[in-house]
PDB file of C-alpha atoms in Angstrom:
ATOM      1  CA  MET A1202      52.943 147.853 124.534  1.00 43.00           C
ATOM      2  CA  SER A1203      56.889 148.165 123.250  1.00 43.00           C
ATOM      3  CA  THR A1204      59.579 146.336 124.408  1.00 44.00           C
ATOM      4  CA  PRO A1205      62.777 147.619 126.402  1.00 50.00           C
ATOM      5  CA  LEU A1206      65.445 148.388 124.172  1.00 55.00           C
ATOM      6  CA  ALA A1207      68.604 145.980 124.555  1.00 71.00           C
ATOM      7  CA  ARG A1208      71.725 147.042 126.129  1.00 85.00           C
ATOM      8  CA  ARG A1209      73.768 148.761 123.599  1.00 95.00           C
ATOM      9  CA  THR A1210      77.353 148.231 123.009  1.00 96.00           C
ATOM     10  CA  ALA A1211      79.982 150.906 123.864  1.00 96.00           C
ATOM     11  CA  LEU A1212      81.782 151.629 120.515  1.00 97.00           C
ATOM     12  CA  THR A1213      85.041 153.235 121.319  1.00 97.00           C
ATOM     13  CA  LEU A1214      87.159 154.629 118.048  1.00 96.00           C
ATOM     14  CA  VAL A1215      90.551 154.321 118.170  1.00 96.00           C
ATOM     15  CA  THR A1216      92.597 156.904 116.137  1.00 93.00           C
ATOM     16  CA  GLY A1217      96.302 158.166 115.581  1.00 87.00           C
ATOM     17  CA  GLY A1218      99.550 156.375 114.943  1.00 85.00           C
ATOM     18  CA  PRO A1219     100.339 153.171 113.248  1.00 87.00           C
ATOM     19  CA  ALA A1220      98.633 149.908 113.814  1.00 86.00           C
ATOM     20  CA  ALA A1221     100.864 148.555 116.356  1.00 88.00           C
ATOM     21  CA  GLN A1222      99.910 151.783 118.496  1.00 90.00           C
ATOM     22  CA  ARG A1223      96.313 151.671 118.566  1.00 92.00           C
ATOM     23  CA  GLU A1224      96.659 147.744 119.109  1.00 93.00           C
ATOM     24  CA  ALA A1225      98.788 148.987 122.074  1.00 93.00           C
ATOM     25  CA  ALA A1226      96.095 151.778 123.127  1.00 95.00           C
ATOM     26  CA  VAL A1227      93.646 149.411 123.237  1.00 96.00           C
ATOM     27  CA  ALA A1228      95.472 146.762 124.934  1.00 94.00           C
ATOM     28  CA  ALA A1229      96.550 149.364 127.568  1.00 95.00           C
ATOM     29  CA  ARG A1230      93.025 150.020 128.354  1.00 95.00           C
ATOM     30  CA  LEU A1231      91.746 146.679 128.823  1.00 94.00           C
ATOM     31  CA  ALA A1232      94.575 146.079 131.058  1.00 92.00           C
ATOM     32  CA  HIS A1233      93.826 149.344 132.911  1.00 90.00           C
ATOM     33  CA  ALA A1234      89.747 148.261 133.180  1.00 83.00           C
ATOM     34  CA  GLY A1235      90.359 144.793 134.432  1.00 78.00           C
ATOM     35  CA  PRO A1236      88.967 141.411 133.064  1.00 74.00           C
ATOM     36  CA  PRO A1237      85.760 142.273 130.598  1.00 75.00           C
ATOM     37  CA  ARG A1238      82.477 141.059 132.408  1.00 84.00           C
ATOM     38  CA  GLY A1239      81.573 140.171 128.927  1.00 91.00           C
ATOM     39  CA  LEU A1240      82.542 139.569 125.366  1.00 96.00           C
ATOM     40  CA  VAL A1241      85.203 142.482 123.730  1.00 97.00           C
ATOM     41  CA  ALA A1242      85.496 142.931 120.119  1.00 98.00           C
ATOM     42  CA  VAL A1243      88.253 144.859 118.391  1.00 97.00           C
ATOM     43  CA  VAL A1244      88.385 145.698 114.563  1.00 94.00           C
ATOM     44  CA  LEU A1245      91.856 146.926 113.576  1.00 91.00           C
ATOM     45  CA  GLU A1246      92.356 148.762 110.451  1.00 87.00           C
ATOM     46  CA  GLY A1247      95.892 147.649 109.042  1.00 80.00           C
ATOM     47  CA  LEU A1248      98.038 144.745 109.119  1.00 74.00           C
ATOM     48  CA  PRO A1249     100.199 144.373 112.594  1.00 70.00           C
ATOM     49  CA  SER A1250     103.713 144.657 112.155  1.00 71.00           C
ATOM     50  CA  GLY A1251     104.833 141.141 113.182  1.00 72.00           C
ATOM     51  CA  GLN A1252     103.918 141.547 117.048  1.00 77.00           C
ATOM     52  CA  THR A1253     100.510 141.418 117.967  1.00 81.00           C
ATOM     53  CA  LEU A1254      99.638 142.661 121.636  1.00 87.00           C
ATOM     54  CA  LEU A1255      95.982 141.197 121.554  1.00 91.00           C
ATOM     55  CA  SER A1256      95.419 137.535 121.775  1.00 90.00           C
ATOM     56  CA  PRO A1257      92.262 136.521 120.580  1.00 92.00           C
ATOM     57  CA  SER A1258      90.134 134.362 123.242  1.00 93.00           C
ATOM     58  CA  ASP A1259      86.910 133.393 124.071  1.00 93.00           C
ATOM     59  CA  SER A1260      86.435 137.080 125.479  1.00 94.00           C
ATOM     60  CA  LEU A1261      88.205 138.984 123.391  1.00 95.00           C
ATOM     61  CA  HIS A1262      87.732 138.702 119.498  1.00 96.00           C
ATOM     62  CA  VAL A1263      90.048 140.783 116.980  1.00 95.00           C
ATOM     63  CA  TYR A1264      89.292 141.352 113.708  1.00 93.00           C
ATOM     64  CA  ARG A1265      91.769 142.686 111.082  1.00 90.00           C
ATOM     65  CA  ILE A1266      90.614 144.538 107.949  1.00 88.00           C
ATOM     66  CA  ALA A1267      92.592 146.172 105.055  1.00 83.00           C
ATOM     67  CA  PRO A1268      93.027 149.931 105.429  1.00 80.00           C
ATOM     68  CA  GLY A1269      90.833 152.191 103.516  1.00 74.00           C
ATOM     69  CA  CYS A1270      88.552 154.838 104.126  1.00 68.00           C
ATOM     70  CA  LEU A1271      86.257 153.200 106.247  1.00 69.00           C
ATOM     71  CA  CYS A1272      83.363 155.843 105.419  1.00 64.00           C
ATOM     72  CA  CYS A1273      84.205 155.330 101.591  1.00 68.00           C
ATOM     73  CA  THR A1274      86.107 152.578 100.295  1.00 65.00           C
ATOM     74  CA  GLY A1275      86.227 150.433 103.402  1.00 67.00           C
ATOM     75  CA  ASN A1276      82.384 150.539 104.317  1.00 79.00           C
ATOM     76  CA  LEU A1277      81.063 147.601 102.877  1.00 85.00           C
ATOM     77  CA  VAL A1278      83.623 145.935 104.430  1.00 87.00           C
ATOM     78  CA  LEU A1279      83.115 147.341 108.082  1.00 88.00           C
ATOM     79  CA  ARG A1280      79.443 147.056 107.433  1.00 91.00           C
ATOM     80  CA  VAL A1281      79.609 143.434 107.254  1.00 92.00           C
ATOM     81  CA  THR A1282      82.391 142.926 109.663  1.00 94.00           C
ATOM     82  CA  LEU A1283      80.416 145.259 112.059  1.00 95.00           C
ATOM     83  CA  ASN A1284      77.116 143.286 111.581  1.00 96.00           C
ATOM     84  CA  ARG A1285      78.826 139.985 112.371  1.00 97.00           C
ATOM     85  CA  ILE A1286      80.386 141.333 115.587  1.00 97.00           C
ATOM     86  CA  LEU A1287      76.787 142.875 116.910  1.00 97.00           C
ATOM     87  CA  ARG A1288      75.240 139.602 116.461  1.00 96.00           C
ATOM     88  CA  LEU A1289      77.644 138.530 119.201  1.00 96.00           C
ATOM     89  CA  ARG A1290      76.353 140.970 121.506  1.00 96.00           C
ATOM     90  CA  PRO A1291      79.944 142.092 122.876  1.00 97.00           C
ATOM     91  CA  GLU A1292      80.099 144.443 125.922  1.00 95.00           C
ATOM     92  CA  LEU A1293      83.005 146.736 124.065  1.00 96.00           C
ATOM     93  CA  LEU A1294      83.587 147.178 120.717  1.00 97.00           C
ATOM     94  CA  PHE A1295      86.782 148.738 119.546  1.00 97.00           C
ATOM     95  CA  ILE A1296      87.619 150.097 116.128  1.00 95.00           C
ATOM     96  CA  GLY A1297      90.999 151.054 115.367  1.00 93.00           C
ATOM     97  CA  LEU A1298      91.021 153.585 112.421  1.00 90.00           C
ATOM     98  CA  ALA A1299      94.355 153.948 110.234  1.00 86.00           C
ATOM     99  CA  ALA A1300      93.177 157.531 109.341  1.00 83.00           C
ATOM    100  CA  THR A1301      90.751 160.215 110.266  1.00 84.00           C
ATOM    101  CA  ASP A1302      90.095 161.999 107.430  1.00 84.00           C
ATOM    102  CA  HIS A1303      86.422 161.169 107.603  1.00 83.00           C
ATOM    103  CA  LEU A1304      86.121 160.427 111.435  1.00 89.00           C
ATOM    104  CA  ASP A1305      83.287 163.097 111.390  1.00 90.00           C
ATOM    105  CA  GLN A1306      81.148 160.903 108.760  1.00 89.00           C
ATOM    106  CA  LEU A1307      82.138 157.908 110.065  1.00 89.00           C
ATOM    107  CA  ARG A1308      81.052 158.754 113.739  1.00 93.00           C
ATOM    108  CA  SER A1309      78.046 160.126 112.118  1.00 91.00           C
ATOM    109  CA  TRP A1310      76.935 157.055 109.995  1.00 91.00           C
ATOM    110  CA  LEU A1311      77.509 155.042 113.088  1.00 94.00           C
ATOM    111  CA  GLN A1312      74.868 156.723 115.004  1.00 94.00           C
ATOM    112  CA  GLU A1313      72.006 156.082 112.239  1.00 93.00           C
ATOM    113  CA  PRO A1314      69.915 153.019 112.464  1.00 95.00           C
ATOM    114  CA  PRO A1315      70.190 150.282 112.859  1.00 94.00           C
ATOM    115  CA  TYR A1316      73.206 151.363 114.585  1.00 95.00           C
ATOM    116  CA  ASP A1317      71.934 153.927 116.740  1.00 95.00           C
ATOM    117  CA  GLN A1318      69.831 151.509 118.712  1.00 96.00           C
ATOM    118  CA  LEU A1319      73.013 149.007 118.860  1.00 97.00           C
ATOM    119  CA  LEU A1320      75.788 150.708 119.757  1.00 97.00           C
ATOM    120  CA  GLU A1321      76.994 153.659 122.315  1.00 97.00           C
ATOM    121  CA  LEU A1322      79.579 155.948 121.165  1.00 97.00           C
ATOM    122  CA  THR A1323      82.226 156.724 123.664  1.00 96.00           C
ATOM    123  CA  ALA A1324      84.715 158.904 124.010  1.00 95.00           C
ATOM    124  CA  ASP A1325      87.551 158.456 121.213  1.00 95.00           C
ATOM    125  CA  LEU A1326      90.864 156.668 122.419  1.00 95.00           C
ATOM    126  CA  ARG A1327      93.636 158.785 120.639  1.00 93.00           C
ATOM    127  CA  THR A1328      97.486 157.524 120.705  1.00 89.00           C
TER     128      THR A1328
END
């Protein structure tokens, strides 16, 4: 007898504009949705411009990674960060991308094992 699959984390890829715009888009989406029922994790590619809109808390974890193609040169950093986040079983996950050159490859990679059982890709959030 097989066990039912665990709830998958809703993943939204955030694209367009500089890091501050992507962060603002995530903050606006969270404000519009109301208080989260569970943990929300946000991975932002790129450094903040000085003022951040997302303040980490018990229910909001914010991770920043250096800019670099998350499909190619930044793949290992993203995998390690993503694996650490998924151990926490967040309800929502946002990944803010600095460039979208390899967006289709990244999306495909996120839909392959083991992530296909852990993540549910949602519509992209464009800034």
